[in-house]
Structure formats: structure tokens, C-alpha cells
Tab-separated table of C-alpha atoms in Angstrom:
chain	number	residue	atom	x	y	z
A	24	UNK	CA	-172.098	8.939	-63.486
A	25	UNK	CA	-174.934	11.272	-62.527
A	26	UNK	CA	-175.929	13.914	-65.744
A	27	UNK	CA	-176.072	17.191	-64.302
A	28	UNK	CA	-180.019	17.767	-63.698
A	29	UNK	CA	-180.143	13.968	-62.483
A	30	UNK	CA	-177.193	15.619	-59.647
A	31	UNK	CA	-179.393	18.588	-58.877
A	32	UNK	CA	-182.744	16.992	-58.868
A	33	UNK	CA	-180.918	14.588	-55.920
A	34	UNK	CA	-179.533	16.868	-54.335
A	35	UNK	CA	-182.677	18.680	-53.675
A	36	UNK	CA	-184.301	15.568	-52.832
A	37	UNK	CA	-181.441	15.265	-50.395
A	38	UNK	CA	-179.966	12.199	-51.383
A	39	UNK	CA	-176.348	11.435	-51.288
A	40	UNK	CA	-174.571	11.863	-54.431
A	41	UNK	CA	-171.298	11.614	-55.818
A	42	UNK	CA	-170.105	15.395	-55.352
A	43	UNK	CA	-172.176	18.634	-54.746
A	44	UNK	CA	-173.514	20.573	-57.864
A	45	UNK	CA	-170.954	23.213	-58.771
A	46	UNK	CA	-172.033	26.664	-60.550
A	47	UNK	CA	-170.481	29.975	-59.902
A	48	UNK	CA	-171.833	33.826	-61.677
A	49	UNK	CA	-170.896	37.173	-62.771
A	50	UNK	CA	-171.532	40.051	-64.338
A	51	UNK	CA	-170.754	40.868	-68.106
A	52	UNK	CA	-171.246	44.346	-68.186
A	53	UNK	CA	-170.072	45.579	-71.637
A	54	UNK	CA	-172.875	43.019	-73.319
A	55	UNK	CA	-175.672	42.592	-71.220
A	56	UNK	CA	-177.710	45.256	-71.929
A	57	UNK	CA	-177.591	44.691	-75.887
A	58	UNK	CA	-180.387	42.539	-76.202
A	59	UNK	CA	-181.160	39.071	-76.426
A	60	UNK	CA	-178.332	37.246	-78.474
A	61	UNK	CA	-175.358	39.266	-77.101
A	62	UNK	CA	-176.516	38.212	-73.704
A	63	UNK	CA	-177.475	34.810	-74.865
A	64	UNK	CA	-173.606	34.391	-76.375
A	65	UNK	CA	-171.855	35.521	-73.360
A	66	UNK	CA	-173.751	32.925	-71.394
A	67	UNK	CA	-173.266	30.420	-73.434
A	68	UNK	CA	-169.579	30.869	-73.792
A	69	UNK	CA	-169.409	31.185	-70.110
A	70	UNK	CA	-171.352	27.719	-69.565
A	71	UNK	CA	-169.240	25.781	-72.251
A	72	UNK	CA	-166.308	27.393	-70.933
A	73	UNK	CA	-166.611	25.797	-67.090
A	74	UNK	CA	-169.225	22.928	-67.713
A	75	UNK	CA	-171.149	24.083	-64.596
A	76	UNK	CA	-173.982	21.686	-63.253
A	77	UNK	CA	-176.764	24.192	-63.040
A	78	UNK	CA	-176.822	27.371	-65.615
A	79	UNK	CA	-177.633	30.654	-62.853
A	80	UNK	CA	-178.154	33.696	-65.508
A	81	UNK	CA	-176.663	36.976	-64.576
A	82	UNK	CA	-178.763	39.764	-66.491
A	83	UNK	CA	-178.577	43.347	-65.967
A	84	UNK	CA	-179.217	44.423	-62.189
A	85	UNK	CA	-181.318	47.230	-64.118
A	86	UNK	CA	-183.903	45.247	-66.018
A	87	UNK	CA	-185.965	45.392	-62.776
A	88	UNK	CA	-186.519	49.075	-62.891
A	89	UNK	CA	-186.681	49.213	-66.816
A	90	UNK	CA	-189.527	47.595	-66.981
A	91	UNK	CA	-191.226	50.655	-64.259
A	92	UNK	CA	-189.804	53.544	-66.504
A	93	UNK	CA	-186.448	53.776	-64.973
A	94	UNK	CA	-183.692	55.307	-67.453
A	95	UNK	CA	-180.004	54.359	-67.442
A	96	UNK	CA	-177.068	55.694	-68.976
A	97	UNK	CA	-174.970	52.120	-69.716
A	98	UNK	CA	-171.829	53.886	-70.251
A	99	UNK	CA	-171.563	54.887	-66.959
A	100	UNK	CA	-171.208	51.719	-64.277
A	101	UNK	CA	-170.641	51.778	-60.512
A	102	UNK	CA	-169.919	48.511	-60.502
A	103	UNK	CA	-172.100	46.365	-61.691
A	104	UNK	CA	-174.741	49.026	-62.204
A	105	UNK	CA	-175.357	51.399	-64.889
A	106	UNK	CA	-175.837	54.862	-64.294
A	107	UNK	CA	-179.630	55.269	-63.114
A	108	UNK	CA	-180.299	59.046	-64.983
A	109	UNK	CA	-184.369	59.064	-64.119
A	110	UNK	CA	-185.950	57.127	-61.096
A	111	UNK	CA	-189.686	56.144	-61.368
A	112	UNK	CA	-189.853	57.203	-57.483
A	113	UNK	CA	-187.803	60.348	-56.238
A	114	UNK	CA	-190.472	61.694	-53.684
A	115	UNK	CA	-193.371	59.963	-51.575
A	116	UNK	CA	-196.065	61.003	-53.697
A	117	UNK	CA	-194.175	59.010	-56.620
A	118	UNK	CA	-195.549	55.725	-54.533
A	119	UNK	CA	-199.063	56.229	-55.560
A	120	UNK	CA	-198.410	56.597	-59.317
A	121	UNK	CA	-196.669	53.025	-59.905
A	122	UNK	CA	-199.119	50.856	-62.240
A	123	UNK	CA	-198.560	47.194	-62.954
A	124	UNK	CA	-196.669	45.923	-65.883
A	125	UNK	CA	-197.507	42.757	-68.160
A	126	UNK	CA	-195.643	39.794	-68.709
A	127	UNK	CA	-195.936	40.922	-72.141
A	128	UNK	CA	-193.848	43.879	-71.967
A	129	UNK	CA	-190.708	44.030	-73.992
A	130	UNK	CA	-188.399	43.969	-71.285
A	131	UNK	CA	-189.515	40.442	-69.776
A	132	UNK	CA	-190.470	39.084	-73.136
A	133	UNK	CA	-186.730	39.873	-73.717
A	134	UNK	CA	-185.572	37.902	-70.840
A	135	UNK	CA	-188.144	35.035	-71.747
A	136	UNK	CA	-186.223	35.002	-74.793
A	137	UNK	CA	-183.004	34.232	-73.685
A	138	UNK	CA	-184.095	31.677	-71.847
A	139	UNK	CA	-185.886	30.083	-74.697
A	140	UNK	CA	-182.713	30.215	-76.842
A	141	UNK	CA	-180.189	28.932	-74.248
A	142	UNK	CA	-182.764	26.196	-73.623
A	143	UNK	CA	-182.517	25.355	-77.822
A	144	UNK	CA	-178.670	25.207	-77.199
A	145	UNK	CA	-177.936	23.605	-74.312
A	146	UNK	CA	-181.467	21.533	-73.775
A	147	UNK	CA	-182.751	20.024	-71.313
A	148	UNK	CA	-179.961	18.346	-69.088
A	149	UNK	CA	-178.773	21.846	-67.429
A	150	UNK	CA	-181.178	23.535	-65.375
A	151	UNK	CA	-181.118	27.174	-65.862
A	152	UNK	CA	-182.402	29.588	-62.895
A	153	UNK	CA	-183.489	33.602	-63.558
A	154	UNK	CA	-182.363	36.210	-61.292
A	155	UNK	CA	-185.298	37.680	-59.957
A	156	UNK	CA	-185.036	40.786	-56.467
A	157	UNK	CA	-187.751	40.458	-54.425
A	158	UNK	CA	-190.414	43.498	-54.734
A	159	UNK	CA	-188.739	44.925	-51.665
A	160	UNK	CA	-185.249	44.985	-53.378
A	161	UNK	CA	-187.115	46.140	-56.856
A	162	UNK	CA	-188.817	48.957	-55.027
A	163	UNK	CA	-185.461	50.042	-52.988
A	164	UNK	CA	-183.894	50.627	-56.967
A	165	UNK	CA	-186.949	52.139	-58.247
A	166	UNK	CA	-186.721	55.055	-55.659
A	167	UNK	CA	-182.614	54.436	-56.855
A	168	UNK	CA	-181.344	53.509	-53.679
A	169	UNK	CA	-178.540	50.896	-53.912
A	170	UNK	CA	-179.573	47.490	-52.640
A	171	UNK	CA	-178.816	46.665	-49.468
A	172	UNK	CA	-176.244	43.791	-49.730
A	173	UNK	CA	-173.113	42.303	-49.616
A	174	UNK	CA	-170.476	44.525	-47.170
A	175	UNK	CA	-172.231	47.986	-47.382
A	176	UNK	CA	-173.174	50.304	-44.762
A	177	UNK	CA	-177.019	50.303	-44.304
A	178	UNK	CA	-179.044	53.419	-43.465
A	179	UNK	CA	-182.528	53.951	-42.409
A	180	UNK	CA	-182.474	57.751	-43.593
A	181	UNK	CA	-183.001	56.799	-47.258
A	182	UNK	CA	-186.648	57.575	-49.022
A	183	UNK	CA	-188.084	53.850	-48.654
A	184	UNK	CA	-187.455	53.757	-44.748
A	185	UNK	CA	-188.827	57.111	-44.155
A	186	UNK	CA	-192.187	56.193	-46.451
A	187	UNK	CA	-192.381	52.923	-44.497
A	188	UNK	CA	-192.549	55.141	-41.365
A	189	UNK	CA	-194.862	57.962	-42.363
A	190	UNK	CA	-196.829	56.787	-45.325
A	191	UNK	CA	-196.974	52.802	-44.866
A	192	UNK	CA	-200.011	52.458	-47.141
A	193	UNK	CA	-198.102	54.124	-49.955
A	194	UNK	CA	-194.905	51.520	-49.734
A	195	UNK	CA	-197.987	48.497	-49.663
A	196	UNK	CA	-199.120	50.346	-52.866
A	197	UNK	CA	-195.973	50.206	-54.557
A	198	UNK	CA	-195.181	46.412	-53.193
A	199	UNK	CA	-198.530	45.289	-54.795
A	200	UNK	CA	-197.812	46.822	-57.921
A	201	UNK	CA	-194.727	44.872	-58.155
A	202	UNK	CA	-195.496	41.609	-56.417
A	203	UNK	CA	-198.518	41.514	-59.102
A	204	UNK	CA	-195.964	42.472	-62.086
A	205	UNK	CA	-193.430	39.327	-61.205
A	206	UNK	CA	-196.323	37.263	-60.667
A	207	UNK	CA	-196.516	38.365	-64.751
A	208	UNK	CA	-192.947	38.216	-65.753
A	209	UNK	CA	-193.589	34.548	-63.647
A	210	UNK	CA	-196.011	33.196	-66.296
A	211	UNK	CA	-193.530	34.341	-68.821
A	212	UNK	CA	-190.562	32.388	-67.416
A	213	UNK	CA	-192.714	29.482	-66.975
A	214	UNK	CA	-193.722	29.355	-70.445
A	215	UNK	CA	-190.010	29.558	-71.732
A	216	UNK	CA	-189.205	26.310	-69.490
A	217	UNK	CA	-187.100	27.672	-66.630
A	218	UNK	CA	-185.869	25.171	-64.293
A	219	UNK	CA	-185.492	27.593	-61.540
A	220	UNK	CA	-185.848	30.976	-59.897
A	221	UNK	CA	-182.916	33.177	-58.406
A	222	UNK	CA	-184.528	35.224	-55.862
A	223	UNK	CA	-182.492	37.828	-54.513
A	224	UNK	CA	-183.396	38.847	-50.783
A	225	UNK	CA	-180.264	41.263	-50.802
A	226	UNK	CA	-179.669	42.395	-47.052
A	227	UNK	CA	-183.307	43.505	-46.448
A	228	UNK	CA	-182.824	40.806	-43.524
A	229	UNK	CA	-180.399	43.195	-41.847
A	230	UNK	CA	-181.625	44.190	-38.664
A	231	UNK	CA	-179.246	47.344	-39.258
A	232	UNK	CA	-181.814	48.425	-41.767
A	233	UNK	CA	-185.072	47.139	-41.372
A	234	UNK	CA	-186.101	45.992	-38.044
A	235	UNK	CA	-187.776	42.724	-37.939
A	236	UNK	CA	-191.131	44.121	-37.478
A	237	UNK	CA	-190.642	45.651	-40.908
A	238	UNK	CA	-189.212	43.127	-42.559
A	239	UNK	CA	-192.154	41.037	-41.722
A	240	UNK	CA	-195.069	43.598	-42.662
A	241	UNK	CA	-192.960	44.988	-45.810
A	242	UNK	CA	-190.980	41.855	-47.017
A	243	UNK	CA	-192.103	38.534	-46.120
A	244	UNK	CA	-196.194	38.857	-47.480
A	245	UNK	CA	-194.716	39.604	-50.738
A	246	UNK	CA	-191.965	36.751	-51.407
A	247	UNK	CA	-194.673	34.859	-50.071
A	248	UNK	CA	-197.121	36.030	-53.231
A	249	UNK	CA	-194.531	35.699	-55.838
A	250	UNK	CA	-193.156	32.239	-54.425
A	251	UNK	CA	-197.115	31.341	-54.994
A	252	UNK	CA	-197.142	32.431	-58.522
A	253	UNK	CA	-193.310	30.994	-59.485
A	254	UNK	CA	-194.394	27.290	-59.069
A	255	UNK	CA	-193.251	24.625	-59.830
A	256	UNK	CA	-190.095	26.804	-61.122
A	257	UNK	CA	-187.151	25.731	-58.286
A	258	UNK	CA	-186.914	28.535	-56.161
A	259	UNK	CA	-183.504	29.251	-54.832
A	260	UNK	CA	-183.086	32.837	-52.165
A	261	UNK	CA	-180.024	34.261	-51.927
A	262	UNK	CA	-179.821	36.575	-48.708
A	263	UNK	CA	-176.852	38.477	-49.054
A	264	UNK	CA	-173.952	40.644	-47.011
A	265	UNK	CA	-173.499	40.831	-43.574
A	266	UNK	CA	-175.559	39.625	-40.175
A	267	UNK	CA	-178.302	38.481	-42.656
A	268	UNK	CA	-180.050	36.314	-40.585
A	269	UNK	CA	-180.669	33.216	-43.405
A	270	UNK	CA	-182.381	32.017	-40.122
A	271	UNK	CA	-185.404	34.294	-40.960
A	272	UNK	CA	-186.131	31.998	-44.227
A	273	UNK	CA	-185.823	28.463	-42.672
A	274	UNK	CA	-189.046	27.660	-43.225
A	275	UNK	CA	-189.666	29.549	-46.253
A	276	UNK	CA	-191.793	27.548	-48.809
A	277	UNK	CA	-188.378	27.232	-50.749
A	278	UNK	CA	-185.921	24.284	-52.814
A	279	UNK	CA	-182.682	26.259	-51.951
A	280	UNK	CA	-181.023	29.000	-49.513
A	281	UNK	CA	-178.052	30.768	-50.283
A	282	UNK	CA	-176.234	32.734	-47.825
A	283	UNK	CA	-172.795	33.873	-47.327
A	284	UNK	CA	-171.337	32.481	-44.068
A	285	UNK	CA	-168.057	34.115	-44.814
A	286	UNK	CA	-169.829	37.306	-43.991
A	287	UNK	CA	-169.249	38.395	-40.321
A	288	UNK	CA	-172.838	37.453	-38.282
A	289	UNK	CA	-173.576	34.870	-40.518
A	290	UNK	CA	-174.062	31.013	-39.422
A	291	UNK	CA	-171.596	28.307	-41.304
A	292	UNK	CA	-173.254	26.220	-43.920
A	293	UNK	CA	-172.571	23.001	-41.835
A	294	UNK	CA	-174.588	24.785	-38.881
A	295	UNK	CA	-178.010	24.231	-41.452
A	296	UNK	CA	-178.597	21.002	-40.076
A	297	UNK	CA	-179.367	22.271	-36.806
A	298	UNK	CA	-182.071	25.653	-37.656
A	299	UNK	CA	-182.940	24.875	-41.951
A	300	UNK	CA	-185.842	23.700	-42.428
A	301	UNK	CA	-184.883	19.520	-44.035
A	302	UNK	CA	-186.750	20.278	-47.200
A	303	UNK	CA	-184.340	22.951	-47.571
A	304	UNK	CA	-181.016	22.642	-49.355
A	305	UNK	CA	-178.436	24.897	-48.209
A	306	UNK	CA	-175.893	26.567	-50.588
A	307	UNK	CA	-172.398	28.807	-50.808
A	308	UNK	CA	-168.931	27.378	-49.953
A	309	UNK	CA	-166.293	29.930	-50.975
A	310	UNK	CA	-165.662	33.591	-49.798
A	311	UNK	CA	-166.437	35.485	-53.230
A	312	UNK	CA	-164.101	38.103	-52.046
A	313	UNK	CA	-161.527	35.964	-52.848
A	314	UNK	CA	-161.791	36.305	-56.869
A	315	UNK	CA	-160.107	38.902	-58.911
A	316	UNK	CA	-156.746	38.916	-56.506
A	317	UNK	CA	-154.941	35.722	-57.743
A	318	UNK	CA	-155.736	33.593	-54.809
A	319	UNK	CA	-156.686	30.820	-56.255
A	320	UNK	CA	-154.713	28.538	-53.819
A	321	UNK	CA	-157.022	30.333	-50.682
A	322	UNK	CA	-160.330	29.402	-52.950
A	323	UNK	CA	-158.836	25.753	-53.779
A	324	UNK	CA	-158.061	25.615	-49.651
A	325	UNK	CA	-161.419	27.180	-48.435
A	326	UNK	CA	-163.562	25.530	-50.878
A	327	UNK	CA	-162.159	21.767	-49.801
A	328	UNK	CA	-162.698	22.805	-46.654
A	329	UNK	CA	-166.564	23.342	-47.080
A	330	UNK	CA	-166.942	20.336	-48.744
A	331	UNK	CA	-165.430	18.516	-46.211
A	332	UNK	CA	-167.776	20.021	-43.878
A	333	UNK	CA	-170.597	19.255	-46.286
A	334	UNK	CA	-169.535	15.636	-46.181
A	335	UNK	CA	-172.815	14.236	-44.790
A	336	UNK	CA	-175.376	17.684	-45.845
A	337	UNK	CA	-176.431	17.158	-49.346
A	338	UNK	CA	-175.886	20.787	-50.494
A	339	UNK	CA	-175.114	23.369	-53.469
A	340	UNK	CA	-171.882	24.497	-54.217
A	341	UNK	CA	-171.217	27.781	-55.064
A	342	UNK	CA	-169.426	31.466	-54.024
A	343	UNK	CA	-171.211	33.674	-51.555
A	344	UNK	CA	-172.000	35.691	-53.766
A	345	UNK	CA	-171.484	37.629	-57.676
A	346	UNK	CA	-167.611	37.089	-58.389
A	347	UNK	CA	-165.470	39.938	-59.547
A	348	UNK	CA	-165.803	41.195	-63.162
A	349	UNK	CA	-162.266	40.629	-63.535
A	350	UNK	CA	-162.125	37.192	-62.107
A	351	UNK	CA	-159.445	34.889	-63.240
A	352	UNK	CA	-159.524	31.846	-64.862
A	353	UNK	CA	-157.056	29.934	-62.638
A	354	UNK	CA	-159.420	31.085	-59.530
A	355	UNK	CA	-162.265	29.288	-61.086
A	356	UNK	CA	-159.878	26.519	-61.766
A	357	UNK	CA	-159.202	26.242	-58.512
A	358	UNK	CA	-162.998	26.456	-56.739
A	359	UNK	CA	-164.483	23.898	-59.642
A	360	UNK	CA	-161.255	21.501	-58.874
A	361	UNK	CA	-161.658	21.779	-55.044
A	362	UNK	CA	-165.741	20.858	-55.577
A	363	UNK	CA	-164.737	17.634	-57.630
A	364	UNK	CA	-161.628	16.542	-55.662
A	365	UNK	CA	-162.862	16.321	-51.998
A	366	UNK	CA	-165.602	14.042	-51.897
């Protein structure tokens, strides 16, 4: 029997193994902003708890912003995130004023730390990826615009658009500033051993919000620079929501895409063999929708299904997306079952 970084390493070599690597995520709201060993408990509990194949952490969506100045009031969540109270960018002349931030600062060194103490628990056999946004995605929540993503409604009227549009050379500013800051927090990560990178596209792919012209002056240069600086950390995008176009990162200089083809406009995972890139694994399987409503027979049924489709595509198994904070543990039952049973 395959360990479980002996199943992922094949698996991104492409190679046929005995069942796709299984790993699923959420948020744990009421300890993750309470430093290191809180947040280094929950995940561990949450790993021993469902013996996952590959560890993906699930930090605050805030950290990001932290590190720029932004201030959050964490006993107020939307959601997943905590009450933003003071935005490092609430005008266009804001733009200008972002300065880079060390790897040193507290708020990576924190997240360098976690990873260095679930490492000294769990060792070397699980490989553990960090959630990283994309500068894009950081700058969107530093001017405290919810990230495009997922199901929402996407409108070009909010403060990033309009800056793209009359002061381009300001938004450039601001994406240096943070492509050369996670090119930091990258040397940080790499030091602390992590197997892999999360990187979180969100919907910036969305031609409702930026059009492609956009997307490839004010996006793609930048994942291109931090992708540089992440290696040889695994690098795993998730492009998320709606009519996402994965298509736009088939030849990315990536291990792993992640996109949810439950998600109306969105191509089926079986479909990668035809437009990804080979060197390319594809991953998702299961409608993260699904979690939090007791439908655990619907995730056992539409997670087989994937599989089965999967048959012959060496791939990752995992939801769409995030699953529900209140997520059952009969759903999960059900999705890891389904992943082990249909091979």
C-alpha cells in the first residue's frame, strides 16, 4: 500500500495509483485567529480525525491584509471573515502609500510557525500546503472588497476596477508591493518545510469582472513572479465560483488546478484531458454546496461518480471548494468512503 506522500508524489507524476488522494478544508473560525498553537490544535485534530492524504491548512482569510495594517474586529464574522474595522486602501491615493513587508514580520513568522510545529507532529509522510491569494485577490481585501469567488455577484463599480481604469500605474504599484512581500513570506514557508502552496485565484478569471485584457495586464505577471519565488514548494491554484475559465491557467507553470465544475460555466474535471496542460493534475470532485444540509447520500453518489469519471486521469480528490462551518461528520463520511470505494 502506497504511504500518503508516496500517493501524491504519483499522482503528480501522473502515474496510476491505487485510488486518488483524498483531502477536504474548512474554516475554524472561533480559534484561528488566537495564535499559533490554537490553530496548530484544531488542525491537528482535524487531520487525525479524517486521516486525509495531503494536510491543506485553512488560516484566517484576514492574515493577508494583517500583515498591510488592516484591522479586524474577530467577534464580528460574515462568514468566514472577520469584521474588517480599518482598510489599508479606502481611496486611490491609498495605492501609492503601500510599502513592502518582510518575511520576518510577525504575522508570517506566525504562520511559518505552524507549519514548523505540525511538521514536528505529523512529519514528513503528509504533505502540508499554505493558503496563499494571489496579489490580485490580497489587493481586492486590502481596499476591503470581498473576493470575488464562489456564487457571488461580481461588479466592476468597486474601488480596484475603477483604479485599474483611471490610475493603472497606481494598481501596478500596489501589485509590486505585494508580489515582492509573498515572494518574502515565500522564503519563510520554504524554510519551515512546506510541501506545497495553496494559491487562491478566487474568481478574478470571471470575465463578469475583469475582462481578459485585465486579467492579463493586472493578474497573470504577478502569479507568474510569486510562482518564481515559491519553488520547488508544489503549487496547487484554486480558481473559484462561477464561469471561471480554469482554461486561462492550462499552461500555467503549475503541479495542480483546482476548479469547481459544479459551478455553472465551468468545464467537468474529466474534460482536462482534452485543454490541461499533461504536466498538470487536475483536482475537485464533489459540489461543496452539498455539506452542512445532511446529504451525505448526494456527496457519497456525486463523489463515486467523479471517480468513475476519473478512472483513467490521475487526479486530486477533493470538494470544489471551503466546506460549510457546520459540516457534518456523516457528510465527510460519506465523500472520504466514496474516494476509497470506487476505484
Amino acid at each position: 500500500m502506497l504511504s500518503k506522500k508516496e500517493r501524491v508524489l504519483a499522482v503528480l507524476e501522473r502515474e496510476a495509483v491505487d485510488r486518488p488522494p483524498i483531502s477536504a478544508w474548512r474554516h475554524f473560525t472561533e480559534s484561528e485567529h488566537d495564535g499559533v498553537d490554537p490553530f496548530v490544535e484544531v488542525m491537528l485534530n482535524w487531520q487525525e480525525k479524517w486521516d486525509f492524504d495531503y494536510m491543506k491548512l485553512q488560516p484566517r482569510a484576514s492574515y493577508y491584509e494583517e500583515a498591510f495594517g488592516a484591522e479586524f474586529d474577530y467577534t464580528k464574522y460574515a462568514g468566514v471573515l472577520p469584521t474588517c474595522i480599518k482598510a489599508p486602501i479606502e481611496k486611490e491615493s491609498d495605492f501609492d502609500a503601500l510599502t513592502e513587508v518582510p518575511g520576518s514580520h510577525n504575522i508570517f513568522q506566525e504562520q511559518a510557525e505552524v507549519i514548523r510545529k505540525i511538521r514536528e507532529k505529523v512529519g514528513d509522510e503528509i504533505p502540508i500546503f499554505q493558503t496563499i491569494m494571489c496579489p490580485t485577490s490580497i489587493l481586492q481585501k486590502i481596499c476591503n472588497i470581498n473576493p470575488i469567488g464562489r456564487y457571488r455577484e461580481a461588479s466592476r463599480e468597486d474601488l480596484l476596477v475603477q483604479t485599474m481604469k483611471n490610475h493603472p500605474e497606481k494598481v501596478h504599484h500596489a501589485l509590486k508591493v505585494i508580489t515582492k512581500t509573498l515572494q518574502n513570506y515565500a522564503e519563510e514557508l520554504k524554510k519551515a518545510g512546506t510541501f506545497g502552496v495553496f494559491y487562491g485565484a478566487t474568481g478574478l478569471s470571471r470575465d463578469s469582472y475583469l475582462h481578459y485584457s485585465e486579467w492579463e495586464e493586472f493578474v497573470k505577471p504577478y502569479d507568474f513572479e510569486v510562482f518564481e519565488a515559491m519553488r520547488p514548494m508544489k503549487l496547487m491554484v484554486h480558481a473559484c465560483g462561477i464561469y471561471v475559465h480554469p482554461e486561462y491557467f492550462a499552461h500555467y507553470p503549475i503541479d495542480i488546478l483546482h476548479w469547481p465544475e459544479s459551478a455553472i460555466g465551468n468545464p467537468s474535471l474529466d474534460s482536462s484531458k482534452e485543454w490541461l496542460d499533461p504536466k498538470i493534475t487536475p483536482m475537485g470532485g464533489c459540489d461543496e454546496r452539498l455539506f452542512g444540509q445532511h446529504k451525505e447520500i448526494e456527496i457519497n453518489l456525486r463523489t463515486r461518480d467523479a471517480v468513475k469519471r476519473m478512472k483513467d486521469i490521475p487526479f486530486f480528490l477533493a470538494p470544489d471548494c471551503s466546506l460549510a462551518l457546520n459540516t457534518y461528520d456523516e457528510e465527510l463520511k460519506a465523500f472520504i468512503e466514496a474516494g476509497k470505494e470506487t476505484v
